[in-house]
mmCIF file of C-alpha atoms in Angstrom:
data_model
loop_
_atom_site.group_PDB
_atom_site.id
_atom_site.type_symbol
_atom_site.label_atom_id
_atom_site.label_comp_id
_atom_site.label_asym_id
_atom_site.label_seq_id
_atom_site.Cartn_x
_atom_site.Cartn_y
_atom_site.Cartn_z
ATOM 1 C CA UNK E 1 41.758 -8.710 209.272
ATOM 2 C CA UNK E 2 44.430 -8.358 206.776
ATOM 3 C CA UNK E 3 43.461 -7.349 203.130
ATOM 4 C CA UNK E 4 44.536 -9.031 199.902
ATOM 5 C CA UNK E 5 48.321 -9.163 199.369
ATOM 6 C CA UNK E 6 49.736 -7.527 196.117
ATOM 7 C CA UNK E 7 51.710 -9.648 193.746
ATOM 8 C CA UNK E 8 55.348 -8.779 194.055
ATOM 9 C CA UNK E 9 56.997 -6.917 191.053
ATOM 10 C CA UNK E 10 59.703 -9.399 190.390
ATOM 11 C CA UNK E 11 57.096 -11.837 189.545
ATOM 12 C CA UNK E 12 55.697 -9.498 186.751
ATOM 13 C CA UNK E 13 59.157 -8.945 185.291
ATOM 14 C CA UNK E 14 59.794 -12.575 185.264
ATOM 15 C CA UNK E 15 56.539 -13.015 183.432
ATOM 16 C CA UNK E 16 57.470 -10.444 180.824
ATOM 17 C CA UNK E 17 60.541 -12.479 180.209
ATOM 18 C CA UNK E 18 63.403 -11.642 177.854
ATOM 19 C CA UNK E 19 61.090 -10.529 174.980
ATOM 20 C CA UNK E 20 60.480 -7.108 176.482
ATOM 21 C CA UNK E 21 64.220 -6.342 176.566
ATOM 22 C CA UNK E 22 64.660 -7.347 172.936
ATOM 23 C CA UNK E 23 61.836 -5.070 171.836
ATOM 24 C CA UNK E 24 63.302 -2.170 173.775
ATOM 25 C CA UNK E 25 66.696 -2.755 172.186
ATOM 26 C CA UNK E 26 65.193 -2.842 168.692
ATOM 27 C CA UNK E 27 63.305 0.382 169.319
ATOM 28 C CA UNK E 28 66.455 2.101 170.547
ATOM 29 C CA UNK E 29 68.431 0.817 167.541
ATOM 30 C CA UNK E 30 65.747 2.074 165.133
ATOM 31 C CA UNK E 31 65.798 5.503 166.694
ATOM 32 C CA UNK E 32 69.588 5.598 166.428
ATOM 33 C CA UNK E 33 69.544 4.557 162.789
ATOM 34 C CA UNK E 34 66.851 7.137 161.925
ATOM 35 C CA UNK E 35 68.692 9.947 163.642
ATOM 36 C CA UNK E 36 71.901 8.929 161.867
ATOM 37 C CA UNK E 37 70.195 8.965 158.459
ATOM 38 C CA UNK E 38 68.703 12.397 159.132
ATOM 39 C CA UNK E 39 72.134 13.683 160.166
ATOM 40 C CA UNK E 40 73.778 12.327 157.009
ATOM 41 C CA UNK E 41 71.174 13.977 154.771
ATOM 42 C CA UNK E 42 71.555 17.293 156.573
ATOM 43 C CA UNK E 43 75.356 17.131 156.400
ATOM 44 C CA UNK E 44 75.335 16.425 152.641
ATOM 45 C CA UNK E 45 73.049 19.410 152.048
ATOM 46 C CA UNK E 46 75.449 21.857 153.718
ATOM 47 C CA UNK E 47 77.956 23.756 151.394
ATOM 48 C CA UNK E 48 81.543 22.707 151.677
ATOM 49 C CA UNK E 49 83.491 25.087 153.903
ATOM 50 C CA UNK E 50 85.790 27.419 151.961
ATOM 51 C CA UNK E 51 89.282 27.347 153.273
ATOM 52 C CA UNK E 52 90.911 30.797 153.376
ATOM 53 C CA UNK E 53 93.831 31.297 150.997
ATOM 54 C CA UNK E 54 97.174 31.169 152.714
ATOM 55 C CA UNK E 55 98.586 34.614 153.362
ATOM 56 C CA UNK E 56 102.052 34.996 151.867
ATOM 57 C CA UNK E 57 104.228 37.244 153.937
ATOM 58 C CA UNK E 58 106.034 39.914 151.798
ATOM 59 C CA UNK E 59 109.701 39.348 151.338
ATOM 60 C CA UNK E 60 111.911 41.935 152.963
ATOM 61 C CA UNK E 61 113.484 44.305 150.385
ATOM 62 C CA UNK E 62 116.856 43.112 149.325
ATOM 63 C CA UNK E 63 119.678 45.428 150.080
ATOM 64 C CA UNK E 64 121.539 46.812 147.042
ATOM 65 C CA UNK E 65 124.959 45.461 146.342
ATOM 66 C CA UNK E 66 126.476 48.874 147.016
ATOM 67 C CA UNK E 67 124.864 48.958 150.472
ATOM 68 C CA UNK E 68 126.133 45.467 151.286
ATOM 69 C CA UNK E 69 129.612 46.265 150.051
ATOM 70 C CA UNK E 70 129.712 49.731 151.636
ATOM 71 C CA UNK E 71 131.785 49.964 154.754
ATOM 72 C CA UNK E 72 129.702 49.949 157.916
ATOM 73 C CA UNK E 73 126.728 48.154 156.287
ATOM 74 C CA UNK E 74 127.340 44.902 158.140
ATOM 75 C CA UNK E 75 126.629 44.559 161.813
ATOM 76 C CA UNK E 76 130.242 43.820 162.481
ATOM 77 C CA UNK E 77 132.518 46.780 162.082
ATOM 78 C CA UNK E 78 135.660 46.163 160.096
ATOM 79 C CA UNK E 79 138.811 46.560 162.100
ATOM 80 C CA UNK E 80 140.649 49.752 161.407
ATOM 81 C CA UNK E 81 143.129 49.237 158.613
ATOM 82 C CA UNK E 82 146.689 50.223 158.937
ATOM 83 C CA UNK E 83 147.640 53.635 157.685
ATOM 84 C CA UNK E 84 148.212 53.272 153.955
ATOM 85 C CA UNK E 85 151.416 54.707 152.665
ATOM 86 C CA UNK E 86 150.973 57.093 149.717
ATOM 87 C CA UNK E 87 152.114 55.531 146.423
ATOM 88 C CA UNK E 88 155.385 56.700 145.070
ATOM 89 C CA UNK E 89 155.128 58.966 142.044
ATOM 90 C CA UNK E 90 156.452 57.325 138.917
ATOM 91 C CA UNK E 91 159.261 59.225 137.203
ATOM 92 C CA UNK E 92 158.186 61.043 134.041
ATOM 93 C CA UNK E 93 158.615 58.945 130.923
ATOM 94 C CA UNK E 94 161.218 60.120 128.458
ATOM 95 C CA UNK E 95 159.841 58.013 125.618
ATOM 96 C CA UNK E 96 158.472 60.034 122.660
ATOM 97 C CA UNK E 97 154.717 60.097 122.306
ATOM 98 C CA UNK E 98 153.304 57.503 119.923
ATOM 99 C CA UNK E 99 152.871 58.686 116.374
ATOM 100 C CA UNK E 100 149.389 58.187 114.979
ATOM 101 C CA UNK E 101 149.376 56.207 111.775
ATOM 102 C CA UNK E 102 148.172 58.286 108.854
ATOM 103 C CA UNK E 103 145.695 56.714 106.420
ATOM 104 C CA UNK E 104 147.236 55.598 103.149
ATOM 105 C CA UNK E 105 147.102 58.188 100.400
ATOM 106 C CA UNK E 106 145.255 56.894 97.354
ATOM 107 C CA UNK E 107 146.818 57.827 94.008
ATOM 108 C CA UNK E 108 144.691 60.160 91.866
ATOM 109 C CA UNK E 109 142.582 58.527 89.208
ATOM 110 C CA UNK E 110 144.131 58.792 85.745
ATOM 111 C CA UNK E 111 142.462 61.321 83.485
ATOM 112 C CA UNK E 112 140.922 59.888 80.309
ATOM 113 C CA UNK E 113 143.001 60.414 77.236
ATOM 114 C CA UNK E 114 141.457 62.742 74.693
ATOM 115 C CA UNK E 115 142.443 62.169 71.098
ATOM 116 C CA UNK E 116 142.284 64.651 68.265
ATOM 117 C CA UNK E 117 139.440 62.681 66.691
ATOM 118 C CA UNK E 118 137.312 63.070 69.824
ATOM 119 C CA UNK E 119 138.003 66.790 69.869
ATOM 120 C CA UNK E 120 137.028 67.078 66.221
ATOM 121 C CA UNK E 121 133.786 65.185 66.779
ATOM 122 C CA UNK E 122 132.706 67.319 69.749
ATOM 123 C CA UNK E 123 130.766 70.395 68.629
ATOM 124 C CA UNK E 124 132.265 73.672 69.670
ATOM 125 C CA UNK E 125 130.266 75.484 72.298
ATOM 126 C CA UNK E 126 128.678 78.579 70.914
ATOM 127 C CA UNK E 127 129.849 81.661 72.732
ATOM 128 C CA UNK E 128 127.042 83.576 74.274
ATOM 129 C CA UNK E 129 127.312 87.237 73.414
ATOM 130 C CA UNK E 130 124.912 89.627 74.988
ATOM 131 C CA UNK E 131 123.525 91.619 72.130
ATOM 132 C CA UNK E 132 122.122 95.021 72.772
ATOM 133 C CA UNK E 133 118.458 95.265 71.950
ATOM 134 C CA UNK E 134 117.807 96.835 68.602
ATOM 135 C CA UNK E 135 116.263 100.277 68.806
ATOM 136 C CA UNK E 136 112.676 100.381 67.821
ATOM 137 C CA UNK E 137 112.205 101.719 64.357
ATOM 138 C CA UNK E 138 110.152 104.901 64.186
ATOM 139 C CA UNK E 139 106.774 104.539 62.590
ATOM 140 C CA UNK E 140 107.002 104.926 58.859
ATOM 141 C CA UNK E 141 106.307 108.441 57.719
ATOM 142 C CA UNK E 142 103.466 108.963 55.408
ATOM 143 C CA UNK E 143 104.752 108.634 51.919
ATOM 144 C CA UNK E 144 103.970 111.746 49.952
ATOM 145 C CA UNK E 145 101.725 111.258 47.029
ATOM 146 C CA UNK E 146 103.462 110.926 43.721
ATOM 147 C CA UNK E 147 101.537 113.940 42.416
ATOM 148 C CA UNK E 148 98.965 116.369 43.746
ATOM 149 C CA UNK E 149 96.141 117.419 41.469
ATOM 150 C CA UNK E 150 95.585 121.129 41.934
ATOM 151 C CA UNK E 151 92.796 123.172 40.352
ATOM 152 C CA UNK E 152 94.096 126.384 38.719
ATOM 153 C CA UNK E 153 91.926 129.430 38.104
ATOM 154 C CA UNK E 154 92.601 132.970 36.989
ATOM 155 C CA UNK E 155 90.964 136.347 36.693
ATOM 156 C CA UNK E 156 90.364 136.913 33.840
ATOM 157 C CA UNK E 157 89.990 133.317 32.746
ATOM 158 C CA UNK E 158 91.822 131.787 29.822
ATOM 159 C CA UNK E 159 95.391 132.068 31.166
ATOM 160 C CA UNK E 160 98.017 129.488 30.368
ATOM 161 C CA UNK E 161 99.657 127.991 33.521
ATOM 162 C CA UNK E 162 102.771 125.785 33.395
ATOM 163 C CA UNK E 163 105.078 124.265 36.080
ATOM 164 C CA UNK E 164 107.394 121.243 36.367
ATOM 165 C CA UNK E 165 106.970 120.494 32.692
ATOM 166 C CA UNK E 166 103.185 120.385 32.959
ATOM 167 C CA UNK E 167 100.674 122.934 31.716
ATOM 168 C CA UNK E 168 96.957 123.708 31.964
ATOM 169 C CA UNK E 169 94.453 126.314 30.705
ATOM 170 C CA UNK E 170 92.382 128.150 33.304
ATOM 171 C CA UNK E 171 90.054 127.132 34.647
ATOM 172 C CA UNK E 172 91.559 123.615 34.740
ATOM 173 C CA UNK E 173 93.623 121.115 36.702
ATOM 174 C CA UNK E 174 97.367 120.712 37.025
ATOM 175 C CA UNK E 175 99.110 117.619 38.493
ATOM 176 C CA UNK E 176 102.302 118.577 40.343
ATOM 177 C CA UNK E 177 104.627 116.606 42.648
ATOM 178 C CA UNK E 178 104.707 117.859 46.237
ATOM 179 C CA UNK E 179 107.276 120.561 46.892
ATOM 180 C CA UNK E 180 108.183 124.053 45.797
ATOM 181 C CA UNK E 181 107.612 125.027 42.196
ATOM 182 C CA UNK E 182 107.880 128.078 39.978
ATOM 183 C CA UNK E 183 104.631 128.586 38.093
ATOM 184 C CA UNK E 184 104.537 130.665 34.926
ATOM 185 C CA UNK E 185 101.209 132.391 34.149
ATOM 186 C CA UNK E 186 100.539 134.056 30.785
ATOM 187 C CA UNK E 187 97.445 136.095 29.983
ATOM 188 C CA UNK E 188 98.073 136.326 26.249
ATOM 189 C CA UNK E 189 99.289 139.683 25.086
ATOM 190 C CA UNK E 190 97.884 141.413 28.168
ATOM 191 C CA UNK E 191 100.672 140.310 30.485
ATOM 192 C CA UNK E 192 102.532 137.433 32.049
ATOM 193 C CA UNK E 193 104.549 136.611 35.198
ATOM 194 C CA UNK E 194 105.911 133.885 37.520
ATOM 195 C CA UNK E 195 104.913 132.788 41.049
ATOM 196 C CA UNK E 196 106.689 130.591 43.627
ATOM 197 C CA UNK E 197 104.245 128.126 45.171
ATOM 198 C CA UNK E 198 104.601 125.283 47.711
ATOM 199 C CA UNK E 199 102.469 122.322 46.739
ATOM 200 C CA UNK E 200 101.485 119.755 49.385
ATOM 201 C CA UNK E 201 98.794 117.178 49.870
ATOM 202 C CA UNK E 202 96.632 119.896 51.412
ATOM 203 C CA UNK E 203 96.924 122.152 48.362
ATOM 204 C CA UNK E 204 93.792 121.913 46.256
ATOM 205 C CA UNK E 205 93.567 125.283 44.456
ATOM 206 C CA UNK E 206 95.820 127.937 42.912
ATOM 207 C CA UNK E 207 94.325 131.257 41.845
ATOM 208 C CA UNK E 208 96.090 133.960 39.801
ATOM 209 C CA UNK E 209 94.980 137.518 39.019
ATOM 210 C CA UNK E 210 96.100 139.995 36.347
ATOM 211 C CA UNK E 211 96.197 143.565 37.639
ATOM 212 C CA UNK E 212 97.543 146.387 35.438
ATOM 213 C CA UNK E 213 99.533 143.951 33.322
ATOM 214 C CA UNK E 214 101.122 142.275 36.385
ATOM 215 C CA UNK E 215 100.353 138.792 37.727
ATOM 216 C CA UNK E 216 99.395 138.524 41.414
ATOM 217 C CA UNK E 217 100.321 135.181 42.999
ATOM 218 C CA UNK E 218 98.148 133.234 45.466
#
């Protein structure tokens, strides 16, 4: 005997109706919107790409003007020029050489006039005469004493002594000027005589002696 017959599928789909398709479309749209939002957030979080700086190609070095103007520098060779004829030598000039202009000569400045009054007012310049140095004076010599006091003695005592107008009785003192003198000595009636003496500052004593009636000098 045949078993129970299954309900055909088209019948279930027809029962589901159009609502199931709408739900599926909404779900798909929601997934699309969510994925798009996630992508936008991720893209905004990424750093902006840095574009590389443009590379400037170096300019080729410019050729110097001399190199451009020099013959053979261009790619095209210049056509050979015609043989140049040597220039004719100019005849020597017979004109005299130019004379250089000399600077004008300035007249000398006039000298100031000097009158007799100006000459009289100007003091005469003292002539400088080289005078020889004066010789140094020798040190002054010791002035001799006006008189020298000399002590006079005699043997025997009691003689009279005189010289240069001065006299003394022995033993005594006699003041005589320095120099040579003639001294007269008299021993009374026993005898007398004269003596030549040289009196100086060092002379301090003159002694006379009577021997056999004659006077012995110092």
